[in-house]
PDB file of C-alpha atoms in Angstrom:
ATOM      1  CA  GLY A1034     -48.274   8.557  39.872  1.00 47.00           C
ATOM      2  CA  ILE A1035     -48.743   5.190  41.458  1.00 50.00           C
ATOM      3  CA  PRO A1036     -49.532   5.552  44.981  1.00 49.00           C
ATOM      4  CA  PRO A1037     -47.237   3.785  47.433  1.00 49.00           C
ATOM      5  CA  VAL A1038     -47.978   0.470  49.462  1.00 51.00           C
ATOM      6  CA  GLU A1039     -47.306   0.980  52.817  1.00 55.00           C
ATOM      7  CA  GLY A1040     -46.857  -2.061  55.131  1.00 56.00           C
ATOM      8  CA  ALA A1041     -45.408  -4.765  52.566  1.00 66.00           C
ATOM      9  CA  SER A1042     -43.071  -7.131  54.686  1.00 73.00           C
ATOM     10  CA  ALA A1043     -40.143  -8.530  52.977  1.00 78.00           C
ATOM     11  CA  PRO A1044     -42.025 -12.093  52.811  1.00 79.00           C
ATOM     12  CA  GLU A1045     -45.112 -10.471  51.116  1.00 83.00           C
ATOM     13  CA  LEU A1046     -42.739  -8.413  48.774  1.00 84.00           C
ATOM     14  CA  SER A1047     -40.435 -11.680  48.162  1.00 86.00           C
ATOM     15  CA  GLY A1048     -43.946 -14.022  47.419  1.00 87.00           C
ATOM     16  CA  ALA A1049     -45.479 -11.470  45.330  1.00 89.00           C
ATOM     17  CA  ARG A1050     -41.755 -11.365  43.133  1.00 89.00           C
ATOM     18  CA  ARG A1051     -42.211 -15.322  42.516  1.00 90.00           C
ATOM     19  CA  VAL A1052     -45.602 -14.840  41.408  1.00 90.00           C
ATOM     20  CA  PHE A1053     -44.825 -12.445  38.875  1.00 89.00           C
ATOM     21  CA  GLU A1054     -41.564 -14.488  38.222  1.00 86.00           C
ATOM     22  CA  ARG A1055     -43.936 -17.455  37.441  1.00 86.00           C
ATOM     23  CA  ALA A1056     -46.859 -15.623  35.336  1.00 85.00           C
ATOM     24  CA  VAL A1057     -44.168 -14.020  32.988  1.00 83.00           C
ATOM     25  CA  ALA A1058     -42.797 -17.414  32.095  1.00 80.00           C
ATOM     26  CA  ALA A1059     -46.288 -18.966  31.698  1.00 78.00           C
ATOM     27  CA  ALA A1060     -48.088 -19.571  28.455  1.00 75.00           C
ATOM     28  CA  ALA A1061     -49.658 -16.051  27.329  1.00 74.00           C
ATOM     29  CA  LYS A1062     -52.836 -14.949  24.876  1.00 77.00           C
ATOM     30  CA  SER A1063     -51.106 -12.349  23.807  1.00 79.00           C
ATOM     31  CA  ALA A1064     -48.494  -9.557  23.595  1.00 79.00           C
ATOM     32  CA  ASP A1065     -50.911  -7.178  25.601  1.00 82.00           C
ATOM     33  CA  ASP A1066     -51.040  -9.674  28.285  1.00 85.00           C
ATOM     34  CA  VAL A1067     -47.526 -10.362  28.824  1.00 85.00           C
ATOM     35  CA  ALA A1068     -46.653  -6.677  28.544  1.00 88.00           C
ATOM     36  CA  ALA A1069     -49.384  -6.035  31.444  1.00 89.00           C
ATOM     37  CA  LEU A1070     -47.740  -8.555  33.370  1.00 89.00           C
ATOM     38  CA  TRP A1071     -44.267  -7.010  33.154  1.00 91.00           C
ATOM     39  CA  CYS A1072     -45.445  -3.422  33.777  1.00 92.00           C
ATOM     40  CA  SER A1073     -47.612  -4.482  36.605  1.00 93.00           C
ATOM     41  CA  TRP A1074     -44.723  -6.163  38.276  1.00 93.00           C
ATOM     42  CA  ALA A1075     -42.493  -2.803  37.971  1.00 94.00           C
ATOM     43  CA  GLU A1076     -45.468  -1.016  39.575  1.00 95.00           C
ATOM     44  CA  MET A1077     -45.472  -2.987  42.200  1.00 92.00           C
ATOM     45  CA  GLU A1078     -41.685  -2.302  42.656  1.00 93.00           C
ATOM     46  CA  VAL A1079     -42.431   1.291  42.444  1.00 93.00           C
ATOM     47  CA  ARG A1080     -45.133   1.203  44.923  1.00 92.00           C
ATOM     48  CA  CYS A1081     -42.987  -0.400  47.432  1.00 92.00           C
ATOM     49  CA  GLY A1082     -40.316   2.107  47.447  1.00 91.00           C
ATOM     50  CA  ASN A1083     -37.929  -0.067  45.019  1.00 92.00           C
ATOM     51  CA  PRO A1084     -37.725   2.389  41.719  1.00 94.00           C
ATOM     52  CA  LYS A1085     -34.157   0.387  40.644  1.00 94.00           C
ATOM     53  CA  ALA A1086     -35.884  -3.023  41.113  1.00 94.00           C
ATOM     54  CA  ALA A1087     -39.113  -1.384  38.641  1.00 95.00           C
ATOM     55  CA  LEU A1088     -36.393  -0.486  36.471  1.00 95.00           C
ATOM     56  CA  ARG A1089     -34.330  -3.755  36.040  1.00 93.00           C
ATOM     57  CA  VAL A1090     -37.654  -5.565  35.809  1.00 93.00           C
ATOM     58  CA  MET A1091     -38.771  -3.424  32.471  1.00 93.00           C
ATOM     59  CA  GLN A1092     -35.056  -3.791  31.479  1.00 92.00           C
ATOM     60  CA  ARG A1093     -35.598  -7.957  31.615  1.00 90.00           C
ATOM     61  CA  ALA A1094     -39.274  -6.885  29.806  1.00 89.00           C
ATOM     62  CA  VAL A1095     -37.666  -5.307  26.657  1.00 89.00           C
ATOM     63  CA  THR A1096     -34.472  -7.713  26.466  1.00 86.00           C
ATOM     64  CA  PRO A1097     -35.490 -10.222  23.988  1.00 78.00           C
ATOM     65  CA  ALA A1098     -36.165 -14.062  25.086  1.00 65.00           C
ATOM     66  CA  THR A1099     -32.732 -16.109  24.034  1.00 57.00           C
ATOM     67  CA  ALA A1100     -33.662 -19.679  22.955  1.00 46.00           C
ATOM     68  CA  GLY A1101     -33.899 -21.416  26.533  1.00 47.00           C
ATOM     69  CA  GLN A1102     -35.770 -18.442  28.040  1.00 47.00           C
ATOM     70  CA  LYS A1103     -38.863 -18.456  25.136  1.00 48.00           C
ATOM     71  CA  ARG A1104     -42.228 -18.279  26.854  1.00 46.00           C
ATOM     72  CA  ARG A1105     -45.226 -20.445  25.380  1.00 44.00           C
ATOM     73  CA  VAL A1106     -48.229 -18.800  24.022  1.00 42.00           C
ATOM     74  CA  PHE A1107     -51.511 -20.054  24.662  1.00 41.00           C
ATOM     75  CA  GLY A1108     -52.398 -22.644  22.280  1.00 42.00           C
ATOM     76  CA  GLN A1109     -49.763 -22.999  19.936  1.00 41.00           C
ATOM     77  CA  GLN A1110     -47.051 -25.248  19.584  1.00 42.00           C
ATOM     78  CA  PRO A1111     -43.895 -24.644  21.700  1.00 43.00           C
ATOM     79  CA  ALA A1112     -41.631 -24.211  18.729  1.00 40.00           C
ATOM     80  CA  GLN A1113     -44.377 -21.843  16.924  1.00 41.00           C
ATOM     81  CA  ALA A1114     -44.768 -20.279  20.335  1.00 41.00           C
ATOM     82  CA  ASP A1115     -40.954 -19.612  20.339  1.00 37.00           C
ATOM     83  CA  ALA A1116     -40.584 -17.509  17.676  1.00 39.00           C
ATOM     84  CA  GLU A1117     -44.391 -15.281  19.180  1.00 46.00           C
ATOM     85  CA  THR A1118     -42.965 -15.038  22.163  1.00 45.00           C
ATOM     86  CA  ALA A1119     -39.474 -13.801  21.387  1.00 42.00           C
ATOM     87  CA  SER A1120     -41.127 -10.247  20.829  1.00 54.00           C
ATOM     88  CA  LEU A1121     -43.853  -9.936  23.186  1.00 67.00           C
ATOM     89  CA  ALA A1122     -43.367  -7.355  25.519  1.00 72.00           C
ATOM     90  CA  PHE A1123     -39.967  -6.696  23.754  1.00 73.00           C
ATOM     91  CA  ARG A1124     -42.187  -4.902  21.287  1.00 75.00           C
ATOM     92  CA  SER A1125     -44.418  -3.564  23.557  1.00 83.00           C
ATOM     93  CA  ALA A1126     -45.178   0.073  23.115  1.00 85.00           C
ATOM     94  CA  ARG A1127     -46.490   0.222  26.818  1.00 89.00           C
ATOM     95  CA  SER A1128     -43.581  -1.733  27.997  1.00 90.00           C
ATOM     96  CA  TRP A1129     -40.667   0.723  26.541  1.00 93.00           C
ATOM     97  CA  ALA A1130     -42.897   3.504  27.860  1.00 93.00           C
ATOM     98  CA  LEU A1131     -42.273   2.082  31.525  1.00 94.00           C
ATOM     99  CA  LEU A1132     -38.814   1.404  31.189  1.00 94.00           C
ATOM    100  CA  LEU A1133     -38.367   4.869  29.397  1.00 95.00           C
ATOM    101  CA  ASP A1134     -39.897   6.670  32.840  1.00 94.00           C
ATOM    102  CA  LEU A1135     -38.382   4.716  34.966  1.00 95.00           C
ATOM    103  CA  GLU A1136     -34.812   5.226  33.176  1.00 94.00           C
ATOM    104  CA  GLU A1137     -35.830   8.997  33.443  1.00 92.00           C
ATOM    105  CA  ALA A1138     -36.310   9.120  36.694  1.00 92.00           C
ATOM    106  CA  VAL A1139     -33.551   6.496  38.421  1.00 92.00           C
ATOM    107  CA  GLY A1140     -31.140   5.995  35.146  1.00 89.00           C
ATOM    108  CA  THR A1141     -28.158   7.654  33.765  1.00 87.00           C
ATOM    109  CA  PRO A1142     -28.028  10.086  31.011  1.00 85.00           C
ATOM    110  CA  GLU A1143     -26.426   7.002  29.448  1.00 89.00           C
ATOM    111  CA  THR A1144     -28.847   4.545  30.129  1.00 92.00           C
ATOM    112  CA  VAL A1145     -31.693   7.067  29.001  1.00 92.00           C
ATOM    113  CA  ALA A1146     -30.225   7.546  25.971  1.00 90.00           C
ATOM    114  CA  ALA A1147     -29.573   4.118  25.359  1.00 93.00           C
ATOM    115  CA  ALA A1148     -32.746   3.553  26.033  1.00 93.00           C
ATOM    116  CA  TYR A1149     -34.712   6.102  23.631  1.00 92.00           C
ATOM    117  CA  ASP A1150     -32.251   5.124  21.157  1.00 89.00           C
ATOM    118  CA  ARG A1151     -33.024   1.415  21.013  1.00 90.00           C
ATOM    119  CA  ALA A1152     -36.863   2.225  21.228  1.00 91.00           C
ATOM    120  CA  LEU A1153     -36.160   4.103  18.206  1.00 89.00           C
ATOM    121  CA  GLU A1154     -34.323   1.384  16.511  1.00 88.00           C
ATOM    122  CA  LEU A1155     -36.943  -1.331  17.092  1.00 86.00           C
ATOM    123  CA  GLY A1156     -39.579   0.998  15.373  1.00 86.00           C
ATOM    124  CA  VAL A1157     -41.568   1.021  19.316  1.00 87.00           C
ATOM    125  CA  ALA A1158     -40.776   4.252  20.093  1.00 90.00           C
ATOM    126  CA  THR A1159     -44.453   6.655  19.641  1.00 91.00           C
ATOM    127  CA  PRO A1160     -44.369  10.540  18.766  1.00 93.00           C
ATOM    128  CA  ARG A1161     -45.064  10.979  22.307  1.00 93.00           C
ATOM    129  CA  MET A1162     -41.711   9.216  23.563  1.00 93.00           C
ATOM    130  CA  VAL A1163     -39.660  11.327  20.955  1.00 93.00           C
ATOM    131  CA  LEU A1164     -40.871  14.468  22.452  1.00 94.00           C
ATOM    132  CA  SER A1165     -40.137  12.964  25.646  1.00 93.00           C
ATOM    133  CA  PHE A1166     -36.749  12.307  25.006  1.00 92.00           C
ATOM    134  CA  ALA A1167     -36.372  15.649  23.538  1.00 93.00           C
ATOM    135  CA  ASP A1168     -37.689  17.403  26.262  1.00 93.00           C
ATOM    136  CA  TRP A1169     -34.917  15.388  28.718  1.00 91.00           C
ATOM    137  CA  LEU A1170     -32.130  15.555  26.773  1.00 91.00           C
ATOM    138  CA  SER A1171     -32.614  19.731  27.040  1.00 90.00           C
ATOM    139  CA  GLY A1172     -33.609  19.682  30.607  1.00 90.00           C
ATOM    140  CA  GLN A1173     -30.008  17.917  30.801  1.00 88.00           C
ATOM    141  CA  GLY A1174     -28.643  21.105  28.734  1.00 89.00           C
ATOM    142  CA  TYR A1175     -28.011  18.578  25.579  1.00 89.00           C
ATOM    143  CA  HIS A1176     -29.610  21.337  23.467  1.00 88.00           C
ATOM    144  CA  GLU A1177     -28.253  19.649  20.136  1.00 90.00           C
ATOM    145  CA  ARG A1178     -28.498  16.301  20.903  1.00 90.00           C
ATOM    146  CA  SER A1179     -32.350  17.084  21.842  1.00 91.00           C
ATOM    147  CA  PHE A1180     -32.342  18.620  17.802  1.00 92.00           C
ATOM    148  CA  ARG A1181     -30.689  15.546  16.791  1.00 91.00           C
ATOM    149  CA  ALA A1182     -33.815  13.203  18.410  1.00 91.00           C
ATOM    150  CA  PHE A1183     -36.203  15.681  16.841  1.00 92.00           C
ATOM    151  CA  GLU A1184     -34.919  15.024  13.752  1.00 92.00           C
ATOM    152  CA  ARG A1185     -34.962  11.412  14.301  1.00 91.00           C
ATOM    153  CA  GLY A1186     -38.137  11.219  15.145  1.00 91.00           C
ATOM    154  CA  LEU A1187     -39.093  13.085  12.085  1.00 93.00           C
ATOM    155  CA  ALA A1188     -37.492  10.715  10.101  1.00 91.00           C
ATOM    156  CA  ALA A1189     -39.076   7.707  11.642  1.00 90.00           C
ATOM    157  CA  PHE A1190     -42.919   8.984  11.479  1.00 91.00           C
ATOM    158  CA  PRO A1191     -45.050  10.202   8.904  1.00 89.00           C
ATOM    159  CA  TRP A1192     -47.263  12.847   8.161  1.00 89.00           C
ATOM    160  CA  PRO A1193     -49.687  13.488  10.179  1.00 89.00           C
ATOM    161  CA  GLN A1194     -47.941  11.684  13.279  1.00 88.00           C
ATOM    162  CA  ALA A1195     -45.154  13.862  12.755  1.00 91.00           C
ATOM    163  CA  GLY A1196     -46.502  17.150  13.069  1.00 92.00           C
ATOM    164  CA  GLU A1197     -46.632  17.395  16.797  1.00 92.00           C
ATOM    165  CA  ILE A1198     -42.731  16.788  16.589  1.00 92.00           C
ATOM    166  CA  TRP A1199     -42.448  19.160  13.805  1.00 94.00           C
ATOM    167  CA  SER A1200     -44.030  21.911  15.927  1.00 92.00           C
ATOM    168  CA  ALA A1201     -41.968  21.170  19.027  1.00 92.00           C
ATOM    169  CA  TYR A1202     -38.948  21.223  16.684  1.00 92.00           C
ATOM    170  CA  LEU A1203     -39.381  24.167  15.130  1.00 92.00           C
ATOM    171  CA  SER A1204     -40.481  26.371  18.167  1.00 91.00           C
ATOM    172  CA  ARG A1205     -37.712  24.768  20.528  1.00 92.00           C
ATOM    173  CA  PHE A1206     -35.282  25.286  17.309  1.00 89.00           C
ATOM    174  CA  ILE A1207     -36.331  29.203  17.074  1.00 89.00           C
ATOM    175  CA  GLU A1208     -36.477  29.856  20.819  1.00 89.00           C
ATOM    176  CA  ARG A1209     -33.026  28.738  21.082  1.00 87.00           C
ATOM    177  CA  TYR A1210     -31.265  30.310  18.187  1.00 85.00           C
ATOM    178  CA  LYS A1211     -33.736  33.693  17.888  1.00 84.00           C
ATOM    179  CA  GLY A1212     -32.468  33.490  14.283  1.00 76.00           C
ATOM    180  CA  THR A1213     -29.175  33.770  14.382  1.00 78.00           C
ATOM    181  CA  LYS A1214     -29.284  29.960  12.395  1.00 74.00           C
TER     182      LYS A1214
END
């Protein structure tokens, strides 16, 4: 996990947030740079004991920028940058992984499911995310929905990426139904 920050004062935290706000709005060299900034901001919030603030930061990170919010990409003309930056952190598996972890920690079952569904729709989900979602659903008692998550993941990934999903799906299915289906 992320180690807590002890003794961070309100003015220091407020100043750090202002710095991050400017940083995520500044020109970026790559999508990884933008995703790293958003994730660092959220991790700071977690260390300071603000997991819900961290969740809000990551929700912003994976929300596509509108025309008035587009960030500039270093070395590109603004019009070219607008098209590129609309998907910088929004299309980052790193950003989505942190968002999904935070959703599981402090979100509601509805927001967790919606976030995983959105990651799958956008094609940014990884096989590990599918497995985490299915495990989370099963842990919440949503067994049938867990199987649908496995099936959706199997449809999204070709072999061999789907191998781990198949293995977990079949094991869970056999464990749950013990030959009755």
